[in-house]
XYZ file of N, CA and C in Angstrom:
177
model
N 11.273 12.123 -4.699
C 12.248 11.467 -5.566
C 13.644 11.900 -5.140
N 14.549 10.972 -5.041
C 15.922 11.267 -4.627
C 16.700 11.842 -5.813
N 17.340 13.001 -5.651
C 18.061 13.616 -6.767
C 19.401 12.962 -7.090
N 19.863 12.020 -6.275
C 21.160 11.394 -6.539
C 21.009 10.293 -7.575
N 22.142 9.818 -8.089
C 22.105 8.730 -9.067
C 22.328 7.373 -8.408
N 22.236 7.310 -7.075
C 22.402 6.038 -6.365
C 21.193 5.149 -6.601
N 21.444 3.850 -6.593
C 20.355 2.896 -6.783
C 20.392 1.854 -5.681
N 19.250 1.233 -5.410
C 19.125 0.183 -4.411
C 18.690 -1.087 -5.135
N 19.305 -2.216 -4.800
C 18.947 -3.492 -5.422
C 17.872 -4.171 -4.586
N 16.631 -4.127 -5.056
C 15.514 -4.784 -4.388
C 15.296 -6.135 -5.063
N 15.481 -7.227 -4.328
C 15.329 -8.565 -4.905
C 13.869 -8.982 -4.987
N 13.090 -8.681 -3.932
C 11.661 -8.973 -3.991
C 10.900 -8.114 -3.004
N 9.602 -8.016 -3.243
C 8.699 -7.226 -2.409
C 7.531 -8.127 -2.037
N 7.129 -8.108 -0.758
C 5.964 -8.859 -0.302
C 5.040 -7.914 0.448
N 3.749 -8.038 0.199
C 2.747 -7.289 0.942
C 1.505 -8.156 1.038
N 1.104 -8.478 2.256
C -0.025 -9.387 2.423
C 0.284 -10.709 1.747
N -0.610 -11.158 0.858
C -0.359 -12.413 0.148
C 0.197 -12.173 -1.253
N 0.611 -10.939 -1.554
C 1.223 -10.617 -2.846
C 2.737 -10.678 -2.727
N 3.398 -11.195 -3.745
C 4.855 -11.249 -3.757
C 5.339 -10.976 -5.170
N 6.343 -10.120 -5.286
C 6.894 -9.750 -6.580
C 8.394 -9.968 -6.564
N 8.920 -10.753 -7.490
C 10.361 -10.881 -7.677
C 10.781 -9.855 -8.709
N 11.936 -9.239 -8.496
C 12.404 -8.192 -9.395
C 13.754 -8.604 -9.958
N 13.794 -9.141 -11.184
C 15.077 -9.493 -11.780
C 15.886 -8.236 -12.056
N 17.178 -8.287 -11.765
C 18.026 -7.095 -11.920
C 17.353 -5.900 -11.264
N 16.989 -6.087 -9.997
C 16.067 -5.183 -9.315
C 16.575 -3.839 -8.876
N 17.466 -3.224 -9.611
C 17.934 -1.913 -9.186
C 16.871 -0.862 -9.433
N 16.504 -0.142 -8.368
C 15.545 0.948 -8.475
C 16.140 2.178 -7.819
N 15.619 3.335 -8.174
C 16.074 4.559 -7.538
C 15.486 4.624 -6.132
N 16.294 4.950 -5.119
C 15.759 5.096 -3.765
C 14.698 6.186 -3.730
N 13.727 6.009 -2.890
C 12.652 6.971 -2.682
C 11.800 7.164 -3.929
N 11.850 6.199 -4.854
C 10.899 6.212 -5.961
C 9.531 5.811 -5.419
N 8.535 5.908 -6.238
C 7.187 5.599 -5.798
C 6.669 4.373 -6.527
N 5.896 3.553 -5.808
C 5.249 2.392 -6.410
C 3.872 2.254 -5.787
N 2.925 1.769 -6.549
C 1.575 1.557 -6.037
C 1.231 0.088 -6.165
N 0.795 -0.501 -5.057
C 0.384 -1.896 -5.081
C -1.044 -1.982 -5.595
N -1.382 -3.054 -6.307
C -2.740 -3.180 -6.843
C -3.772 -3.315 -5.737
N -4.958 -2.804 -5.993
C -6.060 -2.982 -5.052
C -5.986 -2.119 -3.816
N -5.135 -1.120 -3.789
C -5.055 -0.235 -2.633
C -4.652 -0.964 -1.366
N -3.717 -1.868 -1.457
C -3.281 -2.659 -0.308
C -2.638 -1.748 0.730
N -3.096 -1.865 1.977
C -2.516 -1.076 3.070
C -2.089 -2.029 4.175
N -1.009 -2.710 3.967
C -0.514 -3.655 4.960
C 1.000 -3.558 5.014
N 1.583 -4.368 5.889
C 3.039 -4.368 6.018
C 3.680 -4.729 4.686
N 4.764 -4.051 4.356
C 5.527 -4.342 3.146
C 6.896 -4.848 3.573
N 7.314 -5.985 3.042
C 8.626 -6.557 3.330
C 9.478 -6.473 2.077
N 10.644 -5.838 2.189
C 11.576 -5.728 1.079
C 12.785 -6.600 1.356
N 13.241 -7.349 0.370
C 14.513 -8.057 0.449
C 15.495 -7.268 -0.394
N 16.450 -6.643 0.265
C 17.422 -5.774 -0.393
C 18.755 -6.504 -0.447
N 19.435 -6.452 -1.575
C 20.750 -7.075 -1.698
C 21.823 -6.007 -1.560
N 22.818 -6.253 -0.675
C 23.922 -5.302 -0.571
C 24.907 -5.544 -1.713
N 26.001 -4.798 -1.727
C 26.960 -4.891 -2.830
C 27.609 -6.265 -2.960
N 27.558 -7.073 -1.884
C 28.130 -8.420 -1.919
C 27.073 -9.491 -2.160
N 25.831 -9.091 -2.376
C 24.757 -10.049 -2.620
C 24.089 -10.581 -1.370
N 24.492 -10.093 -0.189
C 23.858 -10.536 1.050
C 22.472 -9.904 1.166
N 21.516 -10.664 1.717
C 20.152 -10.172 1.843
C 19.986 -9.355 3.116
N 19.293 -8.254 2.989
C 18.907 -7.411 4.119
C 17.387 -7.338 4.064
N 16.707 -7.798 5.114
C 15.247 -7.813 5.133
C 14.763 -6.581 5.894
N 13.845 -5.834 5.303
C 13.283 -4.643 5.942
C 11.763 -4.714 5.861
N 11.107 -4.464 6.986
C 9.647 -4.390 7.036
C 9.220 -2.936 7.194
N 8.197 -2.558 6.452
C 7.662 -1.192 6.524
C 6.169 -1.251 6.719
């Protein structure tokens, strides 16, 4: 868990055929989340910067 008070705006998360939209998606960086069913596949995050531009990251 990140000890700072910074937050990251995650617009949506995709893994396999699952997709989650996150309204007002600010989350703490380095927080933990568990996908249902023990999914172990690529995770794609759509992150919004301070100007609302999308940054796509695959993990």
